[in-house]
C-alpha atoms as an extended CHARMM CRD file, in Angstrom:
* protein
*
        58  EXT
         1         1  UNK       CA              0.0000000000        0.0000000000        0.0000000000  PROA      1               0.0000000000
         2         2  UNK       CA              2.9080000000        2.3160000000        0.7310000000  PROA      2               0.0000000000
         3         3  UNK       CA              4.2500000000        1.8970000000       -2.8250000000  PROA      3               0.0000000000
         4         4  UNK       CA              0.8940000000        2.8570000000       -4.3230000000  PROA      4               0.0000000000
         5         5  UNK       CA              0.7810000000        6.0000000000       -2.2070000000  PROA      5               0.0000000000
         6         6  UNK       CA              4.3430000000        6.8550000000       -3.2230000000  PROA      6               0.0000000000
         7         7  UNK       CA              3.5560000000        6.4240000000       -6.9370000000  PROA      7               0.0000000000
         8         8  UNK       CA              0.4370000000        8.5760000000       -6.4980000000  PROA      8               0.0000000000
         9         9  UNK       CA              2.4590000000       11.3520000000       -4.8560000000  PROA      9               0.0000000000
        10        10  UNK       CA              5.1020000000       11.2360000000       -7.6030000000  PROA      10              0.0000000000
        11        11  UNK       CA              2.3800000000       11.4480000000      -10.2530000000  PROA      11              0.0000000000
        12        12  UNK       CA              0.6940000000       14.3930000000       -8.5240000000  PROA      12              0.0000000000
        13        13  UNK       CA              3.9860000000       16.2490000000       -8.1540000000  PROA      13              0.0000000000
        14        14  UNK       CA              4.9410000000       15.6190000000      -11.7890000000  PROA      14              0.0000000000
        15        15  UNK       CA              1.7760000000       17.2190000000      -13.1570000000  PROA      15              0.0000000000
        16        16  UNK       CA              1.1370000000       19.8050000000      -10.4550000000  PROA      16              0.0000000000
        17        17  UNK       CA              2.3660000000       22.8460000000      -12.3930000000  PROA      17              0.0000000000
        18        18  UNK       CA              1.6950000000       21.5070000000      -15.8710000000  PROA      18              0.0000000000
        19        19  UNK       CA             -0.0330000000       24.3610000000      -17.6870000000  PROA      19              0.0000000000
        20        20  UNK       CA              0.7080000000       23.7780000000      -21.3520000000  PROA      20              0.0000000000
        21        21  UNK       CA             -2.5660000000       24.6970000000      -23.0330000000  PROA      21              0.0000000000
        22        22  UNK       CA             -1.9150000000       22.7150000000      -26.2070000000  PROA      22              0.0000000000
        23        23  UNK       CA             -0.9190000000       19.5180000000      -24.4200000000  PROA      23              0.0000000000
        24        24  UNK       CA             -3.7440000000       19.8070000000      -21.9230000000  PROA      24              0.0000000000
        25        25  UNK       CA             -6.3470000000       20.0940000000      -24.6760000000  PROA      25              0.0000000000
        26        26  UNK       CA             -4.6180000000       17.4150000000      -26.7480000000  PROA      26              0.0000000000
        27        27  UNK       CA             -4.9540000000       14.9080000000      -23.9070000000  PROA      27              0.0000000000
        28        28  UNK       CA             -8.5870000000       15.8600000000      -23.3380000000  PROA      28              0.0000000000
        29        29  UNK       CA             -9.3760000000       15.3140000000      -27.0290000000  PROA      29              0.0000000000
        30        30  UNK       CA             -7.3600000000       12.0930000000      -27.0830000000  PROA      30              0.0000000000
        31        31  UNK       CA             -9.1760000000       10.7120000000      -24.0440000000  PROA      31              0.0000000000
        32        32  UNK       CA            -12.5960000000       11.4920000000      -25.5510000000  PROA      32              0.0000000000
        33        33  UNK       CA            -11.5270000000        9.8760000000      -28.8230000000  PROA      33              0.0000000000
        34        34  UNK       CA            -10.3770000000        6.7390000000      -26.9910000000  PROA      34              0.0000000000
        35        35  UNK       CA            -13.6140000000        6.5840000000      -25.0070000000  PROA      35              0.0000000000
        36        36  UNK       CA            -15.6510000000        6.9480000000      -28.2220000000  PROA      36              0.0000000000
        37        37  UNK       CA            -13.7030000000        4.2070000000      -30.0020000000  PROA      37              0.0000000000
        38        38  UNK       CA            -14.0370000000        1.8230000000      -27.0430000000  PROA      38              0.0000000000
        39        39  UNK       CA            -17.7870000000        2.5260000000      -26.8900000000  PROA      39              0.0000000000
        40        40  UNK       CA            -18.0750000000        1.9030000000      -30.6380000000  PROA      40              0.0000000000
        41        41  UNK       CA            -16.2120000000       -1.3960000000      -30.3560000000  PROA      41              0.0000000000
        42        42  UNK       CA            -18.4030000000       -2.4830000000      -27.4250000000  PROA      42              0.0000000000
        43        43  UNK       CA            -21.5250000000       -1.5660000000      -29.4060000000  PROA      43              0.0000000000
        44        44  UNK       CA            -20.3180000000       -3.5490000000      -32.4370000000  PROA      44              0.0000000000
        45        45  UNK       CA            -19.5480000000       -6.5980000000      -30.2940000000  PROA      45              0.0000000000
        46        46  UNK       CA            -22.8990000000       -6.4570000000      -28.5060000000  PROA      46              0.0000000000
        47        47  UNK       CA            -24.7080000000       -6.0010000000      -31.8390000000  PROA      47              0.0000000000
        48        48  UNK       CA            -22.9380000000       -9.0210000000      -33.3600000000  PROA      48              0.0000000000
        49        49  UNK       CA            -23.6240000000      -11.1990000000      -30.3300000000  PROA      49              0.0000000000
        50        50  UNK       CA            -27.2960000000      -10.1720000000      -30.1990000000  PROA      50              0.0000000000
        51        51  UNK       CA            -27.8750000000      -10.9060000000      -33.9050000000  PROA      51              0.0000000000
        52        52  UNK       CA            -26.3410000000      -14.3570000000      -33.6600000000  PROA      52              0.0000000000
        53        53  UNK       CA            -23.1220000000      -13.7500000000      -35.5760000000  PROA      53              0.0000000000
        54        54  UNK       CA            -20.9960000000      -16.8680000000      -35.8250000000  PROA      54              0.0000000000
        55        55  UNK       CA            -17.5120000000      -16.2200000000      -34.4930000000  PROA      55              0.0000000000
        56        56  UNK       CA            -16.3350000000      -19.6850000000      -35.5640000000  PROA      56              0.0000000000
        57        57  UNK       CA            -14.8000000000      -18.5790000000      -38.8740000000  PROA      57              0.0000000000
        58        58  UNK       CA            -11.5820000000      -17.2340000000      -37.3930000000  PROA      58              0.0000000000
């Protein structure tokens, strides 16, 4: 547990004064893009499973 707390403190200290506007917005856009792509992949998988797609042809 002590190691997790130490890693958390190092992470907080590393990004405490990080005020680059371009990088900050880049990471926000990147995280939303990743979330959208993961949601799209989950939707496609659920759609295929619900319509009875045969996954045996791999």
